[in-house]
Coordinates of N, CA and C in Angstrom, one line a residue:
X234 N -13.1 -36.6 -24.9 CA -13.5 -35.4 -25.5 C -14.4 -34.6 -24.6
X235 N -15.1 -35.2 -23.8 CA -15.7 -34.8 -23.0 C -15.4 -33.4 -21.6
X236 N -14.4 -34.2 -21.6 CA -13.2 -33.7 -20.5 C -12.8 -32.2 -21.0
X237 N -12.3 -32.6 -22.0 CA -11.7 -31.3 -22.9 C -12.7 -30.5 -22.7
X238 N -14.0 -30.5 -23.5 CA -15.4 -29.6 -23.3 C -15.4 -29.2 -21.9
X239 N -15.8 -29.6 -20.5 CA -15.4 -29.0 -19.5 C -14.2 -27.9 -19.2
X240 N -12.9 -28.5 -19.3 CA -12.0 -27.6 -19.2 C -12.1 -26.2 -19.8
X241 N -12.5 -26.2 -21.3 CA -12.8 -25.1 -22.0 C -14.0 -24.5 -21.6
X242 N -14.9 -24.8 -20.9 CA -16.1 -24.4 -20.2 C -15.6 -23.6 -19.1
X243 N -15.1 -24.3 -18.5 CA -14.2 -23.3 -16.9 C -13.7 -22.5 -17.5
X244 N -12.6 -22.3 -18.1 CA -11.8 -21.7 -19.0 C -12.7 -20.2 -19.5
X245 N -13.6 -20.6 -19.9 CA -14.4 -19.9 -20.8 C -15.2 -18.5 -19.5
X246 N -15.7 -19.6 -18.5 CA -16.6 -18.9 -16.9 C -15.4 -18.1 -16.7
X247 N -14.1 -18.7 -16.2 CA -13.4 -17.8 -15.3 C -12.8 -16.7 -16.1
X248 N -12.9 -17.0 -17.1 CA -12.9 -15.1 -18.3 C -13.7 -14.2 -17.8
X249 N -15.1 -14.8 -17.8 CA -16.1 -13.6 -18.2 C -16.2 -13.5 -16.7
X250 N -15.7 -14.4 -15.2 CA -16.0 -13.9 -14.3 C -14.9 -13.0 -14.0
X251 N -13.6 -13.0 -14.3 CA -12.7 -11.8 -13.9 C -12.8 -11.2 -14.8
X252 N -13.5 -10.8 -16.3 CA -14.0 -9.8 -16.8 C -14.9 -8.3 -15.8
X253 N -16.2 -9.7 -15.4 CA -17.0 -8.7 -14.6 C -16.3 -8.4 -13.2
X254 N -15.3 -8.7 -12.5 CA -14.7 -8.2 -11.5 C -14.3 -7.0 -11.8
X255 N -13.4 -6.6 -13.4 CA -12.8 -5.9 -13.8 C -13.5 -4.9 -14.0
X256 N -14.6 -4.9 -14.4 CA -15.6 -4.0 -14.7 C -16.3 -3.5 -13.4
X257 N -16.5 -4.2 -12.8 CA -17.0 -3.7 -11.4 C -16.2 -3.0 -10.7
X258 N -14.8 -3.2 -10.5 CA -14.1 -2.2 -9.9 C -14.0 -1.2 -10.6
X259 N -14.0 -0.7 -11.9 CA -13.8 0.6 -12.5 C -14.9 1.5 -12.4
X260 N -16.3 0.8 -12.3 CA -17.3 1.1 -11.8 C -17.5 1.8 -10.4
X261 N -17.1 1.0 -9.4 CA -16.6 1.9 -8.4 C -16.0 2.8 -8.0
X262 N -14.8 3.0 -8.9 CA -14.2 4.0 -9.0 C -14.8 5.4 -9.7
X263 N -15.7 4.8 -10.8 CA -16.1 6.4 -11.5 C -17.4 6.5 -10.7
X264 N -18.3 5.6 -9.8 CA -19.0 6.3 -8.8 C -18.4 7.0 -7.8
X265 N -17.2 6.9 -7.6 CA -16.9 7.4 -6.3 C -17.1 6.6 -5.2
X266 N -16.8 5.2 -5.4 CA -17.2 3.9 -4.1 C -16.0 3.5 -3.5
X267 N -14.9 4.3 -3.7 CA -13.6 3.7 -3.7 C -12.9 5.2 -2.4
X268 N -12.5 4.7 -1.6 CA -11.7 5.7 -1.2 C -10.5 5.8 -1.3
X269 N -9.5 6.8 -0.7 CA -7.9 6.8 -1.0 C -7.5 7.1 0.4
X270 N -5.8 6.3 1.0 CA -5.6 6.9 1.9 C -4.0 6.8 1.6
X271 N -3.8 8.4 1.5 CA -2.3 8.7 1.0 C -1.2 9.4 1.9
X272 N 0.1 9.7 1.4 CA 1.0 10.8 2.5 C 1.8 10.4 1.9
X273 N 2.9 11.1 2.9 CA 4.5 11.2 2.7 C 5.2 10.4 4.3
X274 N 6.5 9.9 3.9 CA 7.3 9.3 4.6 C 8.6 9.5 4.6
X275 N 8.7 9.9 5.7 CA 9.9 10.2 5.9 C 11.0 9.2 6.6
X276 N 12.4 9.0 6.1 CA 13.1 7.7 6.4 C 14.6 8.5 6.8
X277 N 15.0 8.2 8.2 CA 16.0 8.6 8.4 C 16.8 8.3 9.9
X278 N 17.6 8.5 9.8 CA 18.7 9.0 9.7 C 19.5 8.3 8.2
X279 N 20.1 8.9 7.8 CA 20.9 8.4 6.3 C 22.4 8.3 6.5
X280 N 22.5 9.3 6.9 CA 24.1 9.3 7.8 C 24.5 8.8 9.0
X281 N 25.6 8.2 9.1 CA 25.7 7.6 10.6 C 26.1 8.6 11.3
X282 N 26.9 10.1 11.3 CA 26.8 11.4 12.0 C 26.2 12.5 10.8
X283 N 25.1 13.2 11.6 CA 24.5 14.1 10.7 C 24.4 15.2 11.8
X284 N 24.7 16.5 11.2 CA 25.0 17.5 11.7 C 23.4 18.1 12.2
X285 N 23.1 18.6 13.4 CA 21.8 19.6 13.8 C 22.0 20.5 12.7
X286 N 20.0 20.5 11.7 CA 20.0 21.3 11.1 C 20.1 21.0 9.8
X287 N 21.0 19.9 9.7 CA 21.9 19.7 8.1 C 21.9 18.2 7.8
X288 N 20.7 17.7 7.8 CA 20.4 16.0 7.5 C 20.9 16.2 6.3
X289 N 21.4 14.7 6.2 CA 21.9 14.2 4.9 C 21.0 13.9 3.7
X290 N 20.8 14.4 2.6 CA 20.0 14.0 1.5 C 19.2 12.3 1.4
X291 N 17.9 12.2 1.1 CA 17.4 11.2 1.4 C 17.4 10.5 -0.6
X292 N 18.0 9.9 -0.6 CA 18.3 9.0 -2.0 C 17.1 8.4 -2.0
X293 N 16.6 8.6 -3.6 CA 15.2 8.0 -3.6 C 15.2 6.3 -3.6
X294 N 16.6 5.9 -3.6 CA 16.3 4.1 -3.3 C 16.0 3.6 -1.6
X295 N 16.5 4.7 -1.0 CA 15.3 4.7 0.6 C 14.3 5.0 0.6
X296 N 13.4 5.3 -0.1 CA 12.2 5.1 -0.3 C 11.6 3.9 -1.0
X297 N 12.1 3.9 -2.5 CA 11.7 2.6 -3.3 C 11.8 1.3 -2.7
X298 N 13.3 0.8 -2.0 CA 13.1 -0.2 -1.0 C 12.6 -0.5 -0.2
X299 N 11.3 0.4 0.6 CA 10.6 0.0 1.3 C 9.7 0.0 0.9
X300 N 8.5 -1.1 1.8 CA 6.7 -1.5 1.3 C 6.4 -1.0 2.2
X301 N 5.0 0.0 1.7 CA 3.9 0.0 2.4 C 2.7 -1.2 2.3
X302 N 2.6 -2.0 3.4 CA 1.3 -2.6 3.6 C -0.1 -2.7 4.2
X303 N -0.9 -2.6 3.7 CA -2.3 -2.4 4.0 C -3.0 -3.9 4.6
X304 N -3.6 -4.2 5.6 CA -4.1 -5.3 5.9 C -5.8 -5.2 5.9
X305 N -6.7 -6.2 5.9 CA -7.4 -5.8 6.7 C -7.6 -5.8 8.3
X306 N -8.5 -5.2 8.9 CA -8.7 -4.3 10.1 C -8.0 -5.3 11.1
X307 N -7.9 -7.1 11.4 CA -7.5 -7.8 11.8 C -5.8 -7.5 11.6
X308 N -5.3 -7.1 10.9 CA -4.0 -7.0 10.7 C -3.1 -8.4 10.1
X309 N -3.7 -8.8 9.4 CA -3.1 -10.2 9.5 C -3.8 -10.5 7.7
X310 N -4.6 -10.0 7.1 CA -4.8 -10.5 6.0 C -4.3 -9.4 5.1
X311 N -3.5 -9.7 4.0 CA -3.5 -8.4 2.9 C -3.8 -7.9 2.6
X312 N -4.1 -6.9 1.5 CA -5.2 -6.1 0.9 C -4.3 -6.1 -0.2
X313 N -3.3 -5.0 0.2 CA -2.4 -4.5 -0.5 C -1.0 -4.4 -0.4
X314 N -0.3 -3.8 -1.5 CA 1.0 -3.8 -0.9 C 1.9 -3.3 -2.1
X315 N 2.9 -2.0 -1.8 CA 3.5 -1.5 -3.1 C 4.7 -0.8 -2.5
X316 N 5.7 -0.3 -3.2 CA 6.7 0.4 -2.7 C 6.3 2.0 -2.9
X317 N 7.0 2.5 -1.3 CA 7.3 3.6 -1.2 C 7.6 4.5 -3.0
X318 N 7.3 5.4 -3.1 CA 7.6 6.3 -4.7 C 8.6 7.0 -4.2
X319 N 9.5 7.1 -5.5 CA 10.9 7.9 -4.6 C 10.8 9.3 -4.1
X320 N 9.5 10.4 -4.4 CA 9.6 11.0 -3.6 C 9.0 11.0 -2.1
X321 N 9.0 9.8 -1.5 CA 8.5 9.5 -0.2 C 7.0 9.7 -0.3
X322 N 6.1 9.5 -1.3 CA 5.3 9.6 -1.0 C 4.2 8.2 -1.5
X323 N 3.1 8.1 -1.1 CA 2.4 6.4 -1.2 C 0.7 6.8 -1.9
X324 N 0.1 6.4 -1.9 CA -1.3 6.2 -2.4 C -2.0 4.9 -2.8
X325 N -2.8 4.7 -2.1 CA -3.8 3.3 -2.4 C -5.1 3.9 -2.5
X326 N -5.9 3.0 -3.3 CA -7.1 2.7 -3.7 C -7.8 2.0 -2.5
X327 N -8.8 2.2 -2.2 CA -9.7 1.0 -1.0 C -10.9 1.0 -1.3
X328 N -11.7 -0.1 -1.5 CA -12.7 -0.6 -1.1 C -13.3 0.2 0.5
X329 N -14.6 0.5 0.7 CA -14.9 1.6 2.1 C -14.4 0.2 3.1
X330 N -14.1 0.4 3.9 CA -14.0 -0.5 5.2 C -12.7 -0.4 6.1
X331 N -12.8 -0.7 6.9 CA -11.2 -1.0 8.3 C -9.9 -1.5 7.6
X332 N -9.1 -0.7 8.1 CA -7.9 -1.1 7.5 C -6.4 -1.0 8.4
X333 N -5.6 -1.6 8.3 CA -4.5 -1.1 9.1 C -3.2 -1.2 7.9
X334 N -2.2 0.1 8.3 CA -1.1 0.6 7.2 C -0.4 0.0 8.5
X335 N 0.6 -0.5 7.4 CA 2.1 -0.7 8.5 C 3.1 -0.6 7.1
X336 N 4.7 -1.0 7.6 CA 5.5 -1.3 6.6 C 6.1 -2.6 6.6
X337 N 6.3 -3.1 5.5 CA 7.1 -4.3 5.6 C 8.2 -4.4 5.8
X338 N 8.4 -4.9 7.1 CA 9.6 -4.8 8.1 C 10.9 -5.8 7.3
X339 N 12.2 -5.0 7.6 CA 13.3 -5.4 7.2 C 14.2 -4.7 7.8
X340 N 15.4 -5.6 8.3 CA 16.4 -5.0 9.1 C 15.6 -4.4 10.5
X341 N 16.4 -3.1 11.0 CA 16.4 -2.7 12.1 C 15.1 -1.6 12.3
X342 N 14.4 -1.4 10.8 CA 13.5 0.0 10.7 C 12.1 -0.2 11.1
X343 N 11.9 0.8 12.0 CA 10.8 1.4 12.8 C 10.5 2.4 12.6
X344 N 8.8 1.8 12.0 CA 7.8 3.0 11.7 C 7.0 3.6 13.4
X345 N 7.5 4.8 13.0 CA 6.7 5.8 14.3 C 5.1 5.9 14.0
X346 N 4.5 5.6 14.4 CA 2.6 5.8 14.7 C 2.2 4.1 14.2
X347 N 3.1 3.0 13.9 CA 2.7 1.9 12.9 C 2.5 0.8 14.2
X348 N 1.8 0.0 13.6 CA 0.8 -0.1 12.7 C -0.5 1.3 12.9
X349 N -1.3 1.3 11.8 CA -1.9 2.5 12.0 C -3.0 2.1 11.5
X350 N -4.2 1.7 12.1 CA -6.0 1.7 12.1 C -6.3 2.6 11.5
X351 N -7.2 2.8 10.5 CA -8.1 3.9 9.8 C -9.2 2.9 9.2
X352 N -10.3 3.9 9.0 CA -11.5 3.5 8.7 C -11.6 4.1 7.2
X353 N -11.8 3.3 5.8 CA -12.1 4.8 4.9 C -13.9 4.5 4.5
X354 N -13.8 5.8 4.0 CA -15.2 5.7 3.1 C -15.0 5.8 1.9
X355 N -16.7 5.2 0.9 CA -16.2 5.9 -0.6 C -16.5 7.5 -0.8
X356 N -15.7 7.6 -1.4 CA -14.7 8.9 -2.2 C -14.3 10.0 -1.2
X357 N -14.1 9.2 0.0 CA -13.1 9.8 1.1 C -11.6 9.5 1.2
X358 N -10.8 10.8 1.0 CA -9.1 10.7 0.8 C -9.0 11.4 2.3
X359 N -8.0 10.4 3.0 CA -7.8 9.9 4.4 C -5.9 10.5 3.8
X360 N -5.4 11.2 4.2 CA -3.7 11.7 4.5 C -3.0 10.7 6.1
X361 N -2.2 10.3 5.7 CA -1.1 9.8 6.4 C 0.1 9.8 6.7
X362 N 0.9 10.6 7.7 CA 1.9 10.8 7.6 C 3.0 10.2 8.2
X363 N 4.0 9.5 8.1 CA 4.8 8.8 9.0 C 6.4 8.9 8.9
X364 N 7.2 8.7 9.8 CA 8.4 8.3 9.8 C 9.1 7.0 9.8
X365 N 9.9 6.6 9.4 CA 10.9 4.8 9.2 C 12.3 5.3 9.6
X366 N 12.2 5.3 11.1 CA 13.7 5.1 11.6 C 14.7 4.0 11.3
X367 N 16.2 4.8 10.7 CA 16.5 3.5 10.0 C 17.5 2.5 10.9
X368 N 17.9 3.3 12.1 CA 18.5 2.6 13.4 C 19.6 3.1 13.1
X369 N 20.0 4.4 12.1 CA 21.7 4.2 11.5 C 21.9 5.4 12.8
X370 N 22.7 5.7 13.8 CA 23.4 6.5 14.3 C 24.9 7.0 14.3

């Protein structure tokens, strides 16, 4: 019975400690401790011949199928990570500090300016714009 008591004890801590996480991030957020770094992405070629002038319509499941990933500044730990929104466009929340954007690679596609270093602050919105060549010619 003893045992049991403990377990329900942890049980009990790790509530009220990802309670107060929970609360503390919303907290930062309505200070303004949180920065954003957002944009639009553009993915193409779509067509294997596409006319100068007259690109082929970009279907919002080339967007949704690809991730944007956030590391920290080392590039190698996660932060984050969500799909492209089918109007090509992205948005993350951050904690102030170093960060690097890239995408999660699949197939042949290559982001132009990626990986990409930015610094944010709180309640500094950082814009990012990029391209994901999809290799289709």
């Amino acid at each position: 019975m003893n045992s049991r008591n403990i377990i329900i004890g942890l049980i009990i801590a790790t509530l009220i400690i990802a309670g107060l996480v929970f609360l503390r991030g919303n907290e930062f957020k309505q200070l303004g401790l949180i920065g954003t770094i957002q944009g639009k992405v553009d993915v193409g070629p779509i067509c294997p011949v596409e006319r100068e002038g007259v690109p082929c319509p970009v279907p919002p499941e080339a967007y949704t199928s690809r991730q944007i990933v956030i590391y920290k500044a080392n590039g190698k730990t996660e932060v984050a990570r969500a799909a492209i929104n089918p109007d090509g466009t992205y948005s993350f929340e951050l904690a102030p500090g170093s960060y690097t954007l890239d995408i999660a690679r699949q197939g042949i596609d290559y982001g132009t300016g990626l990986p990409h270093s930015f610094v944010i602050s709180a309640g500094e919105t950082q814009e990012f714009y990029f391209s994901i060549d999809t290799g289709i010619r």
